[in-house]
Structures are given as structure tokens and as C-alpha cells.
Short mmCIF file of C-alpha atoms in Angstrom, two decimals:
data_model
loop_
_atom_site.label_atom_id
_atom_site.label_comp_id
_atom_site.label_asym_id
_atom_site.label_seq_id
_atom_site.Cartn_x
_atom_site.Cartn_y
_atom_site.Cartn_z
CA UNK A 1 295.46 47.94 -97.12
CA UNK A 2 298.07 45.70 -95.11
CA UNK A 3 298.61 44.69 -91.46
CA UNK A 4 301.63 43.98 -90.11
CA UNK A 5 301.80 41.92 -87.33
CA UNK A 6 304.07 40.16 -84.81
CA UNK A 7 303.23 36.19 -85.21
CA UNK A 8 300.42 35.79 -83.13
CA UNK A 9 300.15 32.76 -80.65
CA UNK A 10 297.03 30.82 -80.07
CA UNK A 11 296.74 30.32 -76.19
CA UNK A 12 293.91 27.47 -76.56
CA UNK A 13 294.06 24.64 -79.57
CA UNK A 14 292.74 21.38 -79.48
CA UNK A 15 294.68 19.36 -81.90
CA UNK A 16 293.53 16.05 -81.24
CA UNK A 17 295.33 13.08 -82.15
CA UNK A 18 296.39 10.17 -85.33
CA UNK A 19 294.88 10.99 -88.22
CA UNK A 20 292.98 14.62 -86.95
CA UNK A 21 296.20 15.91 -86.25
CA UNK A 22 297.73 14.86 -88.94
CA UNK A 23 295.16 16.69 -90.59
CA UNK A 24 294.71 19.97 -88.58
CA UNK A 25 298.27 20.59 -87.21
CA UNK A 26 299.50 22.62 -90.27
CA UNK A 27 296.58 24.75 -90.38
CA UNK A 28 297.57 26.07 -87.01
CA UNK A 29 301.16 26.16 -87.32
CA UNK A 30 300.75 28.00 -90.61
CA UNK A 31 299.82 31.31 -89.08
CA UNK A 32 300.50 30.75 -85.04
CA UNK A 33 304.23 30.50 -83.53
CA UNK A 34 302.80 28.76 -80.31
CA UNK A 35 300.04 27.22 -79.24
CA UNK A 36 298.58 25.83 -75.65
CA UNK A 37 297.87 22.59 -76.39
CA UNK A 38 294.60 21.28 -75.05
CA UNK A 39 294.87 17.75 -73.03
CA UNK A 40 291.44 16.21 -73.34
CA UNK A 41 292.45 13.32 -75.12
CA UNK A 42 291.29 10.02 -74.85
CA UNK A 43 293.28 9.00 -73.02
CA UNK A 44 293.77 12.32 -71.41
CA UNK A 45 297.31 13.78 -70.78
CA UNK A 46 297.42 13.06 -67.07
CA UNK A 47 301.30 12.97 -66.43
CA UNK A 48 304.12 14.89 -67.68
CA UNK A 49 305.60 11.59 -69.31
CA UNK A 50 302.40 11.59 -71.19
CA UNK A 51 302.97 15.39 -72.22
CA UNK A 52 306.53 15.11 -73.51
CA UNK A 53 305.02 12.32 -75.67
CA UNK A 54 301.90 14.04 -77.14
CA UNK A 55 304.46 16.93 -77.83
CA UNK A 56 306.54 15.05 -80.11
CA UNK A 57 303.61 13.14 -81.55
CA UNK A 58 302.82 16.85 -82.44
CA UNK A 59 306.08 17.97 -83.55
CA UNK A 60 305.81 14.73 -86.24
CA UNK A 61 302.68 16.07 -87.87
CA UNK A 62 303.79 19.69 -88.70
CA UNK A 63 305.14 20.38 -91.96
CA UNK A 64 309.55 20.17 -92.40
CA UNK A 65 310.04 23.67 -92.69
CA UNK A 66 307.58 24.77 -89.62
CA UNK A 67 308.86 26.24 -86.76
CA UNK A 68 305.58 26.08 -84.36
CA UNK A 69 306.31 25.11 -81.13
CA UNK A 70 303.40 23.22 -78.94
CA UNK A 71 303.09 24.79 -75.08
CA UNK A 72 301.81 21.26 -73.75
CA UNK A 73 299.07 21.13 -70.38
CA UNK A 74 298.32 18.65 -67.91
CA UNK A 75 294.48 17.90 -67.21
CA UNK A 76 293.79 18.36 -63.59
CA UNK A 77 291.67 15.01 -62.03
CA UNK A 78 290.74 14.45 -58.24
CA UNK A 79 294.48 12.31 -58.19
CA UNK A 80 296.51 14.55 -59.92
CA UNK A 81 299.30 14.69 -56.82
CA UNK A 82 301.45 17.77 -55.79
CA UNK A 83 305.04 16.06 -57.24
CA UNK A 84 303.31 15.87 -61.08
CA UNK A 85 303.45 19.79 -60.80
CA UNK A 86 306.65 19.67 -59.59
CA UNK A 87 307.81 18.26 -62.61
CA UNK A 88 305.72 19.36 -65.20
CA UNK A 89 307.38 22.59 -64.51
CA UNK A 90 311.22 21.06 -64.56
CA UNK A 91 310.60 20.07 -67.59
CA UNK A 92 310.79 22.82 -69.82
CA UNK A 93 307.39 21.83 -72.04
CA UNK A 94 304.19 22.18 -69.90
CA UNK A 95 303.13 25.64 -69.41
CA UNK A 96 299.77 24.80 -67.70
CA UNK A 97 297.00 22.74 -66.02
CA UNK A 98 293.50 22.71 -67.42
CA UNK A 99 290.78 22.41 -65.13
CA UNK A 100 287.38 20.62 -66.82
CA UNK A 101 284.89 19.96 -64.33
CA UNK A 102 283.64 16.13 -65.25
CA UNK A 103 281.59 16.27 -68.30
CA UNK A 104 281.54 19.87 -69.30
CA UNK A 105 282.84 19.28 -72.48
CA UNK A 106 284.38 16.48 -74.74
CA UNK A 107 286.47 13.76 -73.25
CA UNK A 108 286.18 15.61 -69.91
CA UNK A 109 284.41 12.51 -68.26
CA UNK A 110 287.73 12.28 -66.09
CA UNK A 111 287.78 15.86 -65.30
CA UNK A 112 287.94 17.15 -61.47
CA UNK A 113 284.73 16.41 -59.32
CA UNK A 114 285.89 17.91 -55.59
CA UNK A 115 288.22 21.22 -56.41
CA UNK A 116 288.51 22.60 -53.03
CA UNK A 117 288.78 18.88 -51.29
CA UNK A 118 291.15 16.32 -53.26
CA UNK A 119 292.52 19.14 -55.24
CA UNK A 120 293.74 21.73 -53.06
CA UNK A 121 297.26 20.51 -52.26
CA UNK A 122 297.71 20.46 -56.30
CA UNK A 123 296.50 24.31 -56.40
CA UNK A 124 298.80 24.96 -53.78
CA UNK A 125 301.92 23.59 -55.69
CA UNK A 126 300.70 25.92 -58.51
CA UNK A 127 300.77 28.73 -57.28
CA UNK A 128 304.65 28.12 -55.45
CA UNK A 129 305.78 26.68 -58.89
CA UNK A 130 304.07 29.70 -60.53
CA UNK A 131 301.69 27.10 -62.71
CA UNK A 132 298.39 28.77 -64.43
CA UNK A 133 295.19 26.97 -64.14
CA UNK A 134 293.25 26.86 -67.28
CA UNK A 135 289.65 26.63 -66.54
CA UNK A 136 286.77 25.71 -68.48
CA UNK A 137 284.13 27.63 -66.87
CA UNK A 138 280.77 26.14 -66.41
CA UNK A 139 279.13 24.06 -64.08
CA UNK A 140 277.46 20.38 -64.76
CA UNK A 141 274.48 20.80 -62.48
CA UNK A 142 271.79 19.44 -65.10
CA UNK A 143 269.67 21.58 -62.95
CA UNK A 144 271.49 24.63 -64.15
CA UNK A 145 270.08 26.46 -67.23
CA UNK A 146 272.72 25.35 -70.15
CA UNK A 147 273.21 29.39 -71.34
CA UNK A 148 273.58 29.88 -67.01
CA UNK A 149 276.30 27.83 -66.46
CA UNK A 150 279.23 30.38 -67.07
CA UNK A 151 278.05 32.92 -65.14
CA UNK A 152 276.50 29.71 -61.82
CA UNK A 153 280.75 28.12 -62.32
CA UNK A 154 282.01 31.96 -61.57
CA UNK A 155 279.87 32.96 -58.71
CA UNK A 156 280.55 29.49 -56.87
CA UNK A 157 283.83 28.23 -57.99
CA UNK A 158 285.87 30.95 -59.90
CA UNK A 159 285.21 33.41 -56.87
CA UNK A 160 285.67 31.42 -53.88
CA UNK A 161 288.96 29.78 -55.47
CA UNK A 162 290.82 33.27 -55.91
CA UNK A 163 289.46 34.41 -52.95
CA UNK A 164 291.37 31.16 -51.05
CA UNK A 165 294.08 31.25 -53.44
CA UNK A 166 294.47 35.14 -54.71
CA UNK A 167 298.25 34.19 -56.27
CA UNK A 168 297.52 31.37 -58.38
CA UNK A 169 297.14 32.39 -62.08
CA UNK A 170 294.01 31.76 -63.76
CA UNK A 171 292.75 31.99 -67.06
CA UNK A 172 289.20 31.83 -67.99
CA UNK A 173 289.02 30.04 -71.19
CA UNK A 174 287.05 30.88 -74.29
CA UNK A 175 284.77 33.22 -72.06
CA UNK A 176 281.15 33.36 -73.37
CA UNK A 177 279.23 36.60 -71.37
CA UNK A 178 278.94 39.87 -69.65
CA UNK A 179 279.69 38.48 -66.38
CA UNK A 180 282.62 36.37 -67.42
CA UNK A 181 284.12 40.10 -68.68
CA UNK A 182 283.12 41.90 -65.54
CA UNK A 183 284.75 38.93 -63.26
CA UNK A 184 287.86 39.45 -65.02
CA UNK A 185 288.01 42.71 -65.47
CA UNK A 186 287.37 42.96 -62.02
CA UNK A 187 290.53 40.79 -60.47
CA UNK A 188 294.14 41.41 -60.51
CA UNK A 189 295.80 41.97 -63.47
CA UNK A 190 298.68 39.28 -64.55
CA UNK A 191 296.84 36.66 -62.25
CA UNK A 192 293.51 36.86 -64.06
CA UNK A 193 292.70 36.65 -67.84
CA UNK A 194 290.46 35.44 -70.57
CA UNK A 195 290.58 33.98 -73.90
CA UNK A 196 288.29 34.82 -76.47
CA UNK A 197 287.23 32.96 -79.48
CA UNK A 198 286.00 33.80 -83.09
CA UNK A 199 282.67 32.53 -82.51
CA UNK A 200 282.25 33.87 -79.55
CA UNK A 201 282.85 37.78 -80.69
CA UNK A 202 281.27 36.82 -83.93
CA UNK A 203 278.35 34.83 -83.59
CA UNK A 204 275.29 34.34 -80.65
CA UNK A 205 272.91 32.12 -80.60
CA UNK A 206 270.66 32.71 -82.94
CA UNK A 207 273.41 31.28 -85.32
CA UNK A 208 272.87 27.71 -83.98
CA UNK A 209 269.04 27.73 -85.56
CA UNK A 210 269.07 30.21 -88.52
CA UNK A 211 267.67 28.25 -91.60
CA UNK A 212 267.55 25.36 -89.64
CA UNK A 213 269.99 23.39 -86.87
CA UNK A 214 273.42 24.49 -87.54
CA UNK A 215 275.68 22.23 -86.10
CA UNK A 216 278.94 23.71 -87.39
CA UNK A 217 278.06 26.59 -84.81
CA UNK A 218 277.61 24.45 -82.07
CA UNK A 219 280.45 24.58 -79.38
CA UNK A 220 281.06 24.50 -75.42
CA UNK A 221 280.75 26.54 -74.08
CA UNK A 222 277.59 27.25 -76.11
CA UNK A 223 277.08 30.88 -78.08
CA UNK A 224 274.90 33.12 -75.84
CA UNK A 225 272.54 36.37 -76.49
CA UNK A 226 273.91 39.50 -78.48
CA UNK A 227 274.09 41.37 -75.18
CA UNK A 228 276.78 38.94 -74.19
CA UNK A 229 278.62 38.71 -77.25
CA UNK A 230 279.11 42.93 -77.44
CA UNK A 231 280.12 43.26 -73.96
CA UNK A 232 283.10 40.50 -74.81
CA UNK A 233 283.55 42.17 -78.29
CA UNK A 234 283.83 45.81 -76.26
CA UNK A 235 286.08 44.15 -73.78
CA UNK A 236 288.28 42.83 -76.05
CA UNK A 237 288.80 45.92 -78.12
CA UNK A 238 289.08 48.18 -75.72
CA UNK A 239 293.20 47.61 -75.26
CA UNK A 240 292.64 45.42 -72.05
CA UNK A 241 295.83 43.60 -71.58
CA UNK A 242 293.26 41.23 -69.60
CA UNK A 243 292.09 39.41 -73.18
CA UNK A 244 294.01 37.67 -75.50
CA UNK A 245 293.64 35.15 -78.42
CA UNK A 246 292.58 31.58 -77.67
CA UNK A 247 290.79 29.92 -81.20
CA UNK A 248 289.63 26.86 -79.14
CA UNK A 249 289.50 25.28 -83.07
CA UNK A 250 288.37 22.18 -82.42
CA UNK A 251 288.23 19.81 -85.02
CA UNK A 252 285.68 16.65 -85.69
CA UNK A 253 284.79 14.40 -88.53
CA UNK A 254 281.70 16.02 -90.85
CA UNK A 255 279.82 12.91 -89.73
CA UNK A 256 280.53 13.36 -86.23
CA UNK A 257 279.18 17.06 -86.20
CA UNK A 258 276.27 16.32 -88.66
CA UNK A 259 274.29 13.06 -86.82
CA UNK A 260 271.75 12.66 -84.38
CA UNK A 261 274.19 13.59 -81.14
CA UNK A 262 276.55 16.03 -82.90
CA UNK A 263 279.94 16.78 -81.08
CA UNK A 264 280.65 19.93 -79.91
CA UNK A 265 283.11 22.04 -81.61
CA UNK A 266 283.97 24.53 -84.40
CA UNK A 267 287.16 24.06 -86.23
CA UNK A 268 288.48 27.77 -87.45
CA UNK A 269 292.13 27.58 -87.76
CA UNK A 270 292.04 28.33 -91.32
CA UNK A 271 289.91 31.28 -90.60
CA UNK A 272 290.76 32.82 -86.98
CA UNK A 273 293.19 35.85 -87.50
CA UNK A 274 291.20 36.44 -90.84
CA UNK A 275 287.92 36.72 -88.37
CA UNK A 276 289.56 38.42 -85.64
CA UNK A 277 290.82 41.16 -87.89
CA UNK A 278 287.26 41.80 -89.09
CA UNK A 279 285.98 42.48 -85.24
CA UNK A 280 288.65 45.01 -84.60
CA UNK A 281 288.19 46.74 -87.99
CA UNK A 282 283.95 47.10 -87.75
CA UNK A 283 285.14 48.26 -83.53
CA UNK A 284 287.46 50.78 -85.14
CA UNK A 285 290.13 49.02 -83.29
CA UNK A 286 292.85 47.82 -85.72
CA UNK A 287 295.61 49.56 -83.93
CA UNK A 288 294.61 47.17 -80.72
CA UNK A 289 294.94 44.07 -82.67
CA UNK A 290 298.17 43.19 -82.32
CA UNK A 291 298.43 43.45 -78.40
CA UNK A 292 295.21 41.36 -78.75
CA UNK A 293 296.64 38.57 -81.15
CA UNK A 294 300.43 38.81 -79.98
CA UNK A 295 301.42 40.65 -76.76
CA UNK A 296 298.62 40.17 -73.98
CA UNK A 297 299.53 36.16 -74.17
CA UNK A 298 302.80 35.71 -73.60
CA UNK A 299 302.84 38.96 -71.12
CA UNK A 300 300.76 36.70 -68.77
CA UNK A 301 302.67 33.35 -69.43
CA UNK A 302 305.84 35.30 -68.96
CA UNK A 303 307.33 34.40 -72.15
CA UNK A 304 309.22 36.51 -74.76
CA UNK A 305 307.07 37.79 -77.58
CA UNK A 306 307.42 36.22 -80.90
CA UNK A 307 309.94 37.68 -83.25
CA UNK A 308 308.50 36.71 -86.87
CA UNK A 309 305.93 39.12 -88.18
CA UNK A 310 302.86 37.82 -90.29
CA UNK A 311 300.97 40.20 -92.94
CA UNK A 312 297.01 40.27 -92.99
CA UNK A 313 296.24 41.60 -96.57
CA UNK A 314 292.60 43.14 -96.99
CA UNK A 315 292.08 40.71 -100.34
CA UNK A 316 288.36 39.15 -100.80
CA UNK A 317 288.78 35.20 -100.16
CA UNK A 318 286.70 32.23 -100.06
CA UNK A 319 286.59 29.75 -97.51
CA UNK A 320 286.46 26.59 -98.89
CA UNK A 321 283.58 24.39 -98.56
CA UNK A 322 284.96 20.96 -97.20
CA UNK A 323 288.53 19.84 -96.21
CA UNK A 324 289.30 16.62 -97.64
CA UNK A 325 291.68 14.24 -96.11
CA UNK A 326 291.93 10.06 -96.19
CA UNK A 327 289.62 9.54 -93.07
CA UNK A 328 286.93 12.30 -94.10
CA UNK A 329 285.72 15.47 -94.33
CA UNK A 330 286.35 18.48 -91.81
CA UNK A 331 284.28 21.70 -92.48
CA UNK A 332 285.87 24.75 -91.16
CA UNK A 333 283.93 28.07 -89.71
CA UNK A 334 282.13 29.61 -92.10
CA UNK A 335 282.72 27.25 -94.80
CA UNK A 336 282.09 28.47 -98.48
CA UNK A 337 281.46 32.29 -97.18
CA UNK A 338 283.79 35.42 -97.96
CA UNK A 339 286.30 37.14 -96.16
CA UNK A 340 288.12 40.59 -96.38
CA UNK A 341 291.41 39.73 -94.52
CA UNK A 342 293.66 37.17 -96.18
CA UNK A 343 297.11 36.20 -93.75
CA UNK A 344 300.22 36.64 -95.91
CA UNK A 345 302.09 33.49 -94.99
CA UNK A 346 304.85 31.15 -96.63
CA UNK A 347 307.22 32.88 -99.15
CA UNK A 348 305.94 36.12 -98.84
CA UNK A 349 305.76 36.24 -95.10
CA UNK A 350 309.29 35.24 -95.30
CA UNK A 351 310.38 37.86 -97.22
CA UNK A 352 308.20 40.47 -95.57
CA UNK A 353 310.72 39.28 -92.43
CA UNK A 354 313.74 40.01 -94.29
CA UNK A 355 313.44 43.18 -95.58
CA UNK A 356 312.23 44.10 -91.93
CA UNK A 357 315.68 42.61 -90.73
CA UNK A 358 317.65 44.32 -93.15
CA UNK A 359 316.30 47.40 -92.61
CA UNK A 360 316.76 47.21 -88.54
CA UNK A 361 320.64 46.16 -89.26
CA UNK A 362 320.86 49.40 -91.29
CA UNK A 363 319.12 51.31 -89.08
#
């Protein structure tokens, strides 16, 4: 059994920087065409200028023949000022803003901290230069339950920001529960989506303590309760143009994840499109992947779908254990296991695309 797909894009990568993305950048750009590039470096990507350079810094890691192209971000802070927006949209590179609320997540200690005060006039912009905000969707209250603070971020910020600003374009990043699918189900389609992740359709909580403290299942947002994880695996097979693919693979070192204060993150580029295929096949939903992996994206960015198509092959194949590289070890998502859906990619992806040219030209 084969798939045939248009090249799916990844609308949320982190791909870190020196030797990391040396290390990860081909794994993405072996099966994606595009990818929004997260900006929570250290330091973060503040400034266009800073942008352009991180995208060529990019460009330098990926393999000669690749033809990924990085869709670069800005990370919103309480000084970000109207004129940045201005030009990150003149200059052709930075498709977005991501919004981290100071210390959600990693390296988001200079994230925003007064949304509606200092950063109003920049929201403004966005919406008359047609900007999406990417937001990272949980408050930082340590009062607030950790597994609440999705569903705490959308009833007090989320909601009150669309309601003041109902033309800006948001997307709710890697979206976690039941009432991060209602809230977006519920708003105005092409100003209102969601990515979803592979964890977070595959995997809930119980994953992070199963024969012991998992730590290569712990992410941010964290995994929630099964009830969450089948409402976003209905939502996201039911066709909904709403939800589309966003890996948030975020690489670290094997010693960073596996010591006393682990970082949070799961890196599954290797493994995404192999995983998401298996969550539309057990929904009986095969026929909806490709809108899911390569349509519902760039319909909301407004960009022109991909033209390469990439074959998913339903071939038995291990993940490997460990990747090795000079600095370390990286373990991917569920290292050493089995999967049924192997990507066709290289030379045979390449010729898959020529016969399909030669047989449109004849047709």
C-alpha cells in the first residue's frame, strides 16, 4: 500500500542553532518543503536583521541538493515597536510573530509580560500588514494547575484578544485539549487555526511515567488526559481546514533531557509524517491526510501549495535507537520502536515526481 502526497510543510520547527542544527536541519528538510522557523533562541530573533541572518545560518546547514526553504518569525517582547513589523513583512522572509508569554517554555525568559498594554500598537500593525501571531498558549501563573494552563491562557488572553482584535490572524500552536479544539473550532475560519503535534494525537500523559520517568515524552506544552488527546485526534481527522501540521520537533542533547532538570522537548523529525499517517489510518481517515499535512497550512498563510509530491510506503521500519553526531547523542520519538509507514524520499521520490510530470505533459 502507497500514499501519495503533495510535500507536506511543517508550520512549527525549532531548529536551534551551531552544532544542533547542523545536526537536525536535514532531518526536516528531508521530508518538509517549508518550515516556520521557531525564534526562541538564545539570543532570541528579536529584529528582522536578526531573521535574515538565522535564515542563512539555516540555509548553510541543509544538505547541497535540498531545496527546503525556512519561513523565519520574529519573537514578540514588551519593546518589539510597530516599524519592526513593518519591515519584517517588506522583506520577503518572515511570515510571522510568535507570542511566548515569559517563561512558558525554553528560552522564553524574554517573552511578552503586558499583551494588551506595551503590545497593542504591535498587534495593531499586524493585523494592517496582514502578520499572524503565533501563540504559545498557556499561562505562567505558578498558581495555575500545570495540565490547566491551556485551557486558564484561552479563557483570559486568547478570547479577549480576538474579541479586541477579531482581524488579526492567530494560530494556536501545538494545541494540547478539548477546549483548545472547541475555541478554534469555534472562531472564524482563515483568522483562527491550530497546529497539532505527533505527541500530542499520539500520546497523553500517562506516557511521561509508564515504567518509570520518561523524559523523552516530556514537552510544553505538557501531554494531557486521553479525553483531550481524542477530541484533538477527532478534530484533526475530521477534514477541518482549521488544523494543520506543526511537529514542534525540538531537539536537545541526551544529557540535557536525561538529568536532574530535564529540558523540555521531543525531537520527531525523523518520525512525524511516519506517525501522522498512523493516526489517520487507525481514524479511517487516510483520504484527509493530505489536506492535513499539505493544504490547510499554506491556505491560511496564503501561500501556494507545494508542487513536489512525497510517497509514504506502508513498509515495517525501525527507529533507530540514538543519533550520533560530534557533540552527542539526540534520541528521537519513539526511539528503537516500529513503524508501518516509511516516507519514500531521495532518488525514488525524485523519480516518483517525474513520471507524475511526464504523464501531466502527455495528458
Amino acid at each position: 500500500m502507497e500514499l501519495t502526497l503533495t510535500q507536506p510543510d511543517d508550520w512549527h520547527l525549532h531548529l536551534r542553532d551551531g552544532d544542533l542544527l547542523q545536526a537536525v536541519a536535514p532531518h526536516s528538510a528531508k521530508h518538509f518543503g517549508r518550515a516556520i522557523i521557531m525564534p526562541n533562541l538564545k539570543p532570541p530573533i528579536t529584529t528582522t536583521a536578526a531573521a535574515v541572518a538565522y535564515r542563512e545560518s539555516i540555509l548553510k546547514a541543509l544538505p547541497a541538493d535540498s531545496n527546503f526553504t525556512p519561513l523565519m518569525t520574529l519573537y514578540l517582547t514588551d519593546k518589539t515597536s510597530p516599524n519592526e513589523i513593518k519591515l519584517a513583512r517588506r522583506s520577503g522572509v518572515v511570515f510571522a510573530v510568535k507570542l511566548y508569554p515569559a517563561g512558558a517554555t525554553t528560552n522564553s525568559q524574554d517573552g511578552v509580560t503586558d499583551l494588551f498594554g506595551k503590545c497593542l500598537p504591535v498587534l495593531e500593525e499586524m493585523v494592517e500588514e496582514n502578520m499572524p501571531l503565533l501563540v504559545h498558549g498557556e499561562v505562567t501563573d505558578p498558581d495555575v494547575d500545570v495540565f490547566d494552563r491551556e485551557k486558564v491562557f484561552i479563557d483570559t488572553v486568547l478570547q479577549p484578544l480576538i474579541q479586541r482584535l477579531p482581524r488579526l490572524k492567530v494560530v494556536m500552536e501545538h494545541i494540547t485539549t478539548m477546549d483548545a479544539v472547541r475555541f478554534v473550532e469555534s472562531g472564524e475560519e482563515g483568522f483562527l487555526a491550530a497546529t497539532v503535534t505527533p505527541q500530542h494525537l499520539i500520546l497523553n500523559r500517562n506516557a511521561l511515567f509508564q515504567g518509570g520517568l520518561q523524559p523523552h515524552n516530556y514537552c510544553l506544552p505538557v501531554l494531557k488526559r486521553e479525553t483531550h488527546r481524542q477530541a484533538i485526534v477527532s478534530a484533526v481527522t475530521s477534514g477541518s481546514k482549521r488544523f494543520f501540521l506543526g511537529t514542534d520537533s525540538a531537539p536537545h542533547e541526551k544529557q540535557r533531557k536525561e538529568c536532574s532538570c530535564g529540558c523540555a522537548g521531543i525531537f520527531n523529525a525523523p518520525v512525524a509524517l511516519s506517525l501522522y499517517a498512523k493516526v489517520f489510518e487507525e481514524a479511517g481517515a487516510l483520504d484527509k491526510l493530505e489536506a492535513f499535512t499539505s493544504f490547510n497550512g499554506p491556505e491560511f498563510y496564503g501561500l501556494p501549495r507545494n508542487t513536489a509530491k512525497i510517497k509514504l510506503t506502508k513498509a515495517s521500519w525501525k527507529i533507530p535507537d540514538s543519533l550520533s553526531f560530534s557533540f552527542g547523542n539526540i534520541i528521537p520519538m519513539f526511539a528503537g520502536e516500529t513503524l508501518e509507514w516509511q516516507p519514500c524520499v531521495g532518488e525514488k521520490a525524485e523519480m516518483l515526481n517525474e513520471v507524475q510530470e511526464v504523464g501531466a505533459n502527455k495528458g
